[in-house]
Amino acid sequence: DKRTSILTGMTPTGIPGPAHADEPMPCLLVVDDDLDILRVVRFYLNKLHYKVVVASSGKEALCLLRDNPDIELVLSDVMMPEMSGLDLLKILRQSDEWSDLPIILISADSESSKKVVGLNLGADDFITKPFNFDELMARVGNHLRLRRLQKQLVLANTKLTQQNERMSENLEAARRAQMALLPDQFPENEHLRFGFRYLPVQRVGGDFFDTISLHEGRYIGLFVADVCGHGIAAAFVTAMTKITFRNACFLSADPATVMSSMNRELTQTLKGSYVTAFYAVYDTETHTLAYSGGGHPPLFLWRSQSQTVEELHSQETFLGFFDNITYSADSVQVSPGDRLLLYTDGLFEAHNAEEQDFGLHRVKDLMAEQPERPIESLLDDMVRRVTSFVKKNPLEDDITIVGLDVLS
């Protein structure tokens, strides 16, 4: 019997159906120049509710593939006239449309070298005649499952890519909004020179600074803040800090009053977050620098006369966490040739692969190097030194540096 000569073991066990009840059964293409084999294989596949199309040659198989885009797997004989199964395999693997289509080759030649040739050309499996029906169906089922898993993976990756693109667009919008929060110009004063550098570790960061001119330019305020965290959440807190500072800074030239007002407002809006900050106000008439801070690193003051760097500390805690804090201020005299430097902890906590921090001492050393150079030159050198120090180790925190030169 022709049927039993090509198929043995007819029990249809373990045949995979559709992944979901509302999905159609897979469509298979069977290619063989032996019409009897086509009829037998088609009969049993139809009996298992597979949708089956058949072709008696490789050329006919190509036509059927073009007309039936729902074909999910090809079963092809190897030895056929005009176009062999191997030639058909080459064409399919070289096409963009069918390069990933599961292809199982069937041959009466059991030599392993022929199997190796087919597998090297891109066949997914190789079955030798006569074949066991259960084995054939198990292999068909495995390849169909892999095919559908690949489709699901592609679909999931496509959705993930779309989500990432939307997130990237949102991050870019947040970055533009955050950059708009930074001052686009400094207060005009012929006796002062300003400079800043801002390096967020992500497209949006948690650092923020601002400059303000008060009382018709008599007072110049420098404000630097570091929000807990990074990313969009930190950017929102940064925006609130900017608004809060702008609401408070015009109330008084006293930095302690401004900091206390900001803390009262931020404790009402920040839930579980906090902000470290330092606010310094320079009086251009008396040359006095008043300052107040909340959990922030010290302000560095380069003294041109003594050629030393002073650390101006403030002992108060950070903003937005405790509502019963009253901030205090201190003051120092500033002379022409002096230089002020405010920064966030990302500068001195930047570390290299050996877990060595850049450190406050290196920041102070840089201020002492060539102190006569302009503030912009110092800031460029500072960024260059810290990036050279960490080398390929990525920065883990935003870096903001704000400098002010007091000219003669």
Coordinates of C-alpha atoms in Angstrom, one line a residue:
D1 CA 0.0 0.0 0.0
K2 CA 1.4 3.4 -1.0
R3 CA 0.1 5.0 2.2
T4 CA 1.8 2.6 4.6
S5 CA 5.0 2.7 2.5
I6 CA 5.5 6.4 3.3
L7 CA 3.7 6.7 6.6
T8 CA 3.8 4.6 9.7
G9 CA 2.2 5.0 13.1
M10 CA -1.0 6.8 12.2
T11 CA -2.2 7.7 15.7
P12 CA -2.6 11.5 15.7
T13 CA -1.4 12.3 19.3
G14 CA -0.2 15.6 20.6
I15 CA -1.2 17.7 17.5
P16 CA -1.0 21.4 18.3
G17 CA -3.9 23.5 17.5
P18 CA -4.2 27.3 17.4
A19 CA -2.8 29.3 20.2
H20 CA -6.3 30.7 20.9
A21 CA -9.8 29.4 20.2
D22 CA -10.6 32.2 17.8
E23 CA -7.4 31.7 15.8
P24 CA -7.6 29.7 12.5
M25 CA -5.7 26.4 12.2
P26 CA -2.2 26.9 10.7
C27 CA -1.9 26.7 6.9
L28 CA 0.7 24.3 5.5
L29 CA 2.3 24.0 2.1
V30 CA 3.2 20.5 1.0
V31 CA 5.5 20.2 -2.1
D32 CA 6.1 16.8 -3.8
D33 CA 6.2 15.7 -7.4
D34 CA 4.6 12.3 -6.4
L35 CA 0.9 13.0 -6.5
D36 CA 0.1 9.9 -4.4
I37 CA 2.3 11.2 -1.6
L38 CA 0.6 14.6 -1.8
R39 CA -2.8 13.0 -1.5
V40 CA -1.9 10.9 1.5
V41 CA -0.1 13.7 3.4
R42 CA -2.9 16.1 2.6
F43 CA -5.6 13.6 3.7
Y44 CA -4.1 13.1 7.1
L45 CA -3.3 16.8 7.7
N46 CA -6.8 17.8 6.7
K47 CA -8.1 15.1 9.1
L48 CA -6.3 16.9 11.8
H49 CA -8.0 20.2 10.7
Y50 CA -4.9 21.7 9.3
K51 CA -5.4 23.9 6.3
V52 CA -3.3 22.4 3.5
V53 CA -2.3 23.6 0.0
V54 CA -0.2 21.4 -2.2
A55 CA 2.2 21.9 -5.1
S56 CA 3.8 19.3 -7.4
S57 CA 6.8 21.4 -8.2
G58 CA 9.0 24.1 -6.8
K59 CA 7.8 26.7 -9.3
E60 CA 4.2 26.0 -8.4
A61 CA 5.1 26.3 -4.7
L62 CA 6.4 29.8 -5.3
C63 CA 3.2 30.8 -6.9
L64 CA 1.2 29.4 -4.1
L65 CA 3.3 31.2 -1.5
R66 CA 2.6 34.5 -3.3
D67 CA -1.1 33.8 -3.4
N68 CA -1.4 32.5 0.2
P69 CA 0.4 34.8 2.6
D70 CA -1.1 32.9 5.5
I71 CA 1.2 29.9 4.9
E72 CA 3.1 29.2 8.1
L73 CA 5.2 26.1 7.2
V74 CA 6.5 24.3 4.2
L75 CA 7.0 20.5 3.8
S76 CA 9.0 19.9 0.7
D77 CA 10.5 16.9 -1.0
V78 CA 14.1 17.2 -2.0
M79 CA 14.3 15.3 -5.3
M80 CA 12.0 17.0 -7.8
P81 CA 12.5 17.8 -11.5
E82 CA 13.1 21.4 -12.8
M83 CA 13.4 22.9 -9.3
S84 CA 14.6 20.7 -6.5
G85 CA 13.6 21.1 -2.9
L86 CA 17.1 22.5 -2.2
D87 CA 16.7 25.1 -5.0
L88 CA 13.3 26.1 -3.6
L89 CA 15.0 26.4 -0.1
K90 CA 17.7 28.7 -1.5
I91 CA 15.1 31.0 -3.1
L92 CA 13.0 31.2 0.1
R93 CA 16.0 31.9 2.3
Q94 CA 17.3 34.6 0.1
S95 CA 13.9 36.4 0.0
D96 CA 12.9 39.1 2.5
E97 CA 9.3 37.8 2.6
W98 CA 10.0 34.1 3.4
S99 CA 13.4 34.1 4.9
D100 CA 12.1 33.1 8.3
L101 CA 9.4 30.6 7.1
P102 CA 9.8 27.2 8.7
I103 CA 10.9 24.6 6.1
I104 CA 11.0 20.9 6.7
L105 CA 12.7 18.8 3.9
I106 CA 11.6 15.2 3.2
S107 CA 13.8 12.8 1.3
A108 CA 14.1 9.1 0.6
D109 CA 17.9 9.5 0.8
S110 CA 19.0 8.8 4.4
E111 CA 22.7 9.8 3.9
S112 CA 23.7 12.3 6.6
S113 CA 25.7 14.4 4.0
K114 CA 22.4 15.2 2.2
K115 CA 20.9 16.3 5.5
V116 CA 23.8 18.4 6.3
V117 CA 23.6 20.2 3.0
G118 CA 19.9 20.9 3.5
L119 CA 20.4 22.2 7.1
N120 CA 23.4 24.3 6.0
L121 CA 21.2 25.9 3.4
G122 CA 18.7 26.9 6.0
A123 CA 16.3 24.0 6.4
D124 CA 14.7 23.9 9.9
D125 CA 14.4 20.1 9.9
F126 CA 15.0 17.0 7.8
I127 CA 12.8 13.9 7.7
T128 CA 13.7 10.6 5.9
K129 CA 11.1 8.5 4.1
P130 CA 9.4 6.4 5.2
F131 CA 8.5 8.5 8.2
N132 CA 6.4 8.0 11.3
F133 CA 3.2 10.1 11.3
D134 CA 3.4 11.0 15.0
E135 CA 7.0 12.1 14.5
L136 CA 6.2 14.2 11.5
M137 CA 3.3 15.9 13.3
A138 CA 5.4 16.5 16.4
R139 CA 8.1 18.2 14.3
V140 CA 5.5 20.2 12.4
G141 CA 3.9 21.2 15.8
N142 CA 7.2 22.2 17.3
H143 CA 8.1 24.4 14.3
L144 CA 4.7 26.0 14.2
R145 CA 4.9 26.8 17.9
L146 CA 8.4 28.4 17.4
R147 CA 7.0 30.3 14.4
R148 CA 4.1 31.7 16.5
L149 CA 6.4 32.5 19.4
Q150 CA 8.6 34.4 17.1
K151 CA 5.7 36.4 15.8
Q152 CA 4.6 37.1 19.3
L153 CA 8.1 38.2 20.2
V154 CA 8.3 40.5 17.1
L155 CA 4.9 41.9 18.1
A156 CA 6.0 42.5 21.7
N157 CA 9.3 44.1 20.5
T158 CA 7.4 46.3 18.1
K159 CA 5.1 47.5 20.9
L160 CA 8.1 47.9 23.2
T161 CA 9.9 50.0 20.5
Q162 CA 6.8 52.2 20.1
Q163 CA 6.5 52.7 23.9
N164 CA 10.3 53.5 24.0
E165 CA 9.8 56.0 21.2
R166 CA 6.9 57.7 23.0
M167 CA 8.9 57.7 26.2
S168 CA 11.9 59.2 24.3
E169 CA 9.6 61.9 22.9
N170 CA 8.3 62.6 26.4
L171 CA 11.8 62.7 27.8
E172 CA 12.9 65.1 25.0
A173 CA 9.9 67.3 25.7
A174 CA 10.8 67.3 29.5
R175 CA 14.4 68.1 28.6
R176 CA 13.4 71.1 26.6
A177 CA 11.1 72.2 29.4
Q178 CA 13.8 71.8 32.0
M179 CA 16.4 73.6 30.0
A180 CA 13.9 76.5 29.7
L181 CA 14.0 76.7 33.5
L182 CA 17.7 77.5 33.5
P183 CA 18.5 81.2 33.1
D184 CA 19.3 82.2 29.5
Q185 CA 21.2 85.3 30.6
F186 CA 22.9 86.6 33.8
P187 CA 22.2 89.9 35.6
E188 CA 24.1 92.8 33.9
N189 CA 26.9 94.1 36.1
E190 CA 30.2 95.4 34.8
H191 CA 31.9 94.3 38.0
L192 CA 30.8 90.7 37.9
R193 CA 31.4 87.8 35.6
F194 CA 29.2 84.7 35.6
G195 CA 29.6 81.2 34.3
F196 CA 27.9 77.8 34.6
R197 CA 28.1 74.2 33.4
Y198 CA 25.2 71.7 33.5
L199 CA 25.7 68.0 32.9
P200 CA 22.6 65.8 33.5
V201 CA 23.2 62.1 33.6
Q202 CA 19.9 61.6 31.8
R203 CA 18.1 63.8 29.3
V204 CA 16.3 65.3 32.3
G205 CA 18.0 65.7 35.6
G206 CA 17.4 66.8 39.2
D207 CA 19.8 69.8 39.4
F208 CA 18.8 73.4 39.0
F209 CA 20.3 76.8 39.4
D210 CA 19.1 80.4 39.0
T211 CA 20.4 83.9 39.2
I212 CA 18.4 86.9 40.2
S213 CA 18.8 90.7 40.3
L214 CA 17.1 92.4 43.2
H215 CA 16.5 96.0 44.2
E216 CA 17.4 97.4 40.8
G217 CA 20.6 95.5 40.7
R218 CA 22.0 96.2 44.1
Y219 CA 21.7 92.6 45.2
I220 CA 22.7 89.6 43.0
G221 CA 21.4 86.2 44.0
L222 CA 22.9 82.8 43.2
F223 CA 20.8 79.8 43.8
V224 CA 21.7 76.1 43.3
A225 CA 19.5 73.1 44.1
D226 CA 19.8 69.3 43.9
V227 CA 16.6 67.3 43.8
C228 CA 16.5 63.8 45.2
G229 CA 16.5 61.3 42.2
H230 CA 16.7 61.6 38.4
G231 CA 14.5 61.4 35.4
I232 CA 11.0 62.9 34.8
A233 CA 9.9 62.7 38.5
A234 CA 12.9 64.7 39.5
A235 CA 12.3 67.2 36.7
F236 CA 8.8 67.9 38.0
V237 CA 10.3 68.6 41.5
T238 CA 12.9 70.8 39.8
A239 CA 10.1 72.8 38.1
M240 CA 8.3 73.2 41.5
T241 CA 11.6 74.3 43.1
K242 CA 12.1 76.9 40.4
I243 CA 8.6 78.3 40.9
T244 CA 9.0 78.3 44.6
F245 CA 12.3 80.1 44.5
R246 CA 10.9 82.8 42.1
N247 CA 7.9 83.3 44.4
A248 CA 10.1 83.7 47.5
C249 CA 13.2 85.5 46.2
F250 CA 11.5 88.9 45.7
L251 CA 10.2 88.9 49.2
S252 CA 13.5 89.7 50.8
A253 CA 17.2 90.1 50.1
D254 CA 17.9 88.0 53.2
P255 CA 18.7 84.4 52.0
A256 CA 17.4 82.9 55.3
T257 CA 14.0 84.4 54.8
V258 CA 13.9 83.1 51.2
M259 CA 14.9 79.6 52.3
S260 CA 12.4 79.5 55.1
S261 CA 9.6 80.6 52.8
M262 CA 10.6 77.9 50.2
N263 CA 10.7 75.2 52.8
R264 CA 7.2 76.0 54.0
E265 CA 5.8 75.9 50.5
L266 CA 7.8 72.8 49.4
T267 CA 6.7 70.7 52.4
Q268 CA 3.1 71.2 51.2
T269 CA 3.8 70.0 47.7
L270 CA 6.7 67.4 48.0
K271 CA 5.6 64.0 49.3
G272 CA 8.6 61.8 50.0
S273 CA 11.0 63.9 48.1
Y274 CA 13.4 66.6 49.2
V275 CA 15.8 69.3 47.8
T276 CA 19.2 70.3 48.9
A277 CA 19.9 74.0 48.2
F278 CA 22.3 76.9 48.7
Y279 CA 21.4 80.5 48.2
A280 CA 23.9 83.4 48.3
V281 CA 23.1 87.1 47.9
Y282 CA 25.9 89.5 47.0
D283 CA 25.5 93.1 47.9
T284 CA 27.3 95.1 45.2
E285 CA 27.4 98.3 47.4
T286 CA 28.8 96.9 50.7
H287 CA 30.6 93.9 49.0
T288 CA 29.0 91.6 51.5
L289 CA 28.0 88.0 50.7
A290 CA 25.1 86.7 52.7
Y291 CA 24.3 83.0 52.4
S292 CA 22.1 80.2 53.6
G293 CA 21.9 76.5 52.8
G294 CA 19.9 73.4 53.4
G295 CA 21.8 70.1 53.3
H296 CA 24.0 71.3 50.5
P297 CA 27.8 71.2 50.0
P298 CA 29.7 74.3 51.0
L299 CA 30.2 77.3 48.8
F300 CA 33.9 77.8 47.8
L301 CA 35.3 81.3 48.0
W302 CA 38.7 81.9 46.4
R303 CA 40.5 84.7 48.3
S304 CA 42.7 86.6 45.9
Q305 CA 44.7 88.3 48.6
S306 CA 45.5 85.2 50.7
Q307 CA 45.5 82.9 47.7
T308 CA 43.4 80.4 49.6
V309 CA 40.0 78.7 49.3
E310 CA 37.4 79.2 52.1
E311 CA 34.5 76.8 52.7
L312 CA 31.3 78.6 53.6
H313 CA 29.1 76.0 55.3
S314 CA 25.5 76.2 56.3
Q315 CA 24.3 73.7 58.9
E316 CA 20.5 73.6 58.1
T317 CA 18.7 70.6 56.7
F318 CA 17.3 70.1 53.2
L319 CA 14.1 71.7 51.9
G320 CA 10.7 70.2 51.6
F321 CA 10.8 67.5 54.4
F322 CA 10.4 69.2 57.7
D323 CA 7.9 72.1 57.9
N324 CA 9.1 73.5 61.3
I325 CA 12.6 74.5 60.2
T326 CA 13.8 78.1 60.5
Y327 CA 16.8 78.8 58.3
S328 CA 19.6 81.2 59.3
A329 CA 22.1 83.1 57.3
D330 CA 25.8 84.1 57.6
S331 CA 27.8 86.7 55.8
V332 CA 31.4 87.5 54.7
Q333 CA 33.1 90.4 53.0
V334 CA 34.2 89.9 49.4
S335 CA 37.0 91.7 47.7
P336 CA 37.8 92.4 44.1
G337 CA 39.5 89.4 42.5
D338 CA 37.6 86.9 44.7
R339 CA 35.7 84.1 43.1
L340 CA 32.6 82.2 44.2
L341 CA 31.8 78.6 43.3
L342 CA 28.5 76.8 43.9
Y343 CA 28.0 73.2 42.7
T344 CA 26.1 70.0 43.3
D345 CA 27.4 66.8 44.9
G346 CA 27.6 65.1 41.5
L347 CA 30.9 67.0 40.9
F348 CA 32.9 65.8 43.8
E349 CA 31.2 62.4 44.2
A350 CA 32.0 61.4 40.6
H351 CA 34.1 58.3 40.8
N352 CA 36.3 56.1 38.6
A353 CA 36.4 52.4 38.1
E354 CA 38.5 52.0 41.3
E355 CA 35.6 53.7 43.3
Q356 CA 37.8 56.7 44.0
D357 CA 35.8 60.0 44.3
F358 CA 36.9 63.1 42.5
G359 CA 36.7 64.8 45.9
L360 CA 36.3 68.3 47.2
H361 CA 40.1 68.6 47.4
R362 CA 40.4 68.4 43.6
V363 CA 37.8 71.0 43.2
K364 CA 39.7 73.4 45.5
D365 CA 43.0 72.6 43.9
L366 CA 41.5 73.5 40.5
M367 CA 40.4 76.9 41.9
A368 CA 43.9 77.5 43.1
E369 CA 45.4 76.7 39.7
Q370 CA 45.9 79.8 37.5
P371 CA 43.4 81.8 39.6
E372 CA 43.7 84.8 37.2
R373 CA 42.1 82.9 34.4
P374 CA 38.4 83.8 33.5
I375 CA 35.6 81.8 35.2
E376 CA 34.7 80.2 31.9
S377 CA 38.2 78.8 31.5
L378 CA 38.0 77.4 35.0
L379 CA 34.7 75.7 34.4
D380 CA 35.8 74.2 31.1
D381 CA 38.9 72.8 32.9
M382 CA 36.8 71.5 35.7
V383 CA 34.5 69.5 33.4
R384 CA 37.5 68.2 31.5
R385 CA 39.3 67.1 34.6
V386 CA 36.3 65.3 36.1
T387 CA 35.4 63.5 32.9
S388 CA 39.1 62.5 32.5
F389 CA 39.1 61.2 36.1
V390 CA 36.1 58.9 35.7
K391 CA 37.3 57.8 32.3
K392 CA 34.8 55.3 30.9
N393 CA 33.0 55.0 34.2
P394 CA 29.6 56.6 33.6
L395 CA 28.5 59.5 35.7
E396 CA 25.8 58.5 38.2
D397 CA 24.6 61.9 39.3
D398 CA 23.9 65.3 37.6
I399 CA 26.7 67.9 37.8
T400 CA 26.0 71.6 38.0
I401 CA 28.7 74.2 38.6
V402 CA 28.0 78.0 38.9
G403 CA 30.8 80.5 39.3
L404 CA 31.0 84.2 39.9
D405 CA 34.1 86.5 39.6
V406 CA 34.1 89.7 41.5
L407 CA 36.1 92.2 39.3
S408 CA 38.0 95.3 40.4

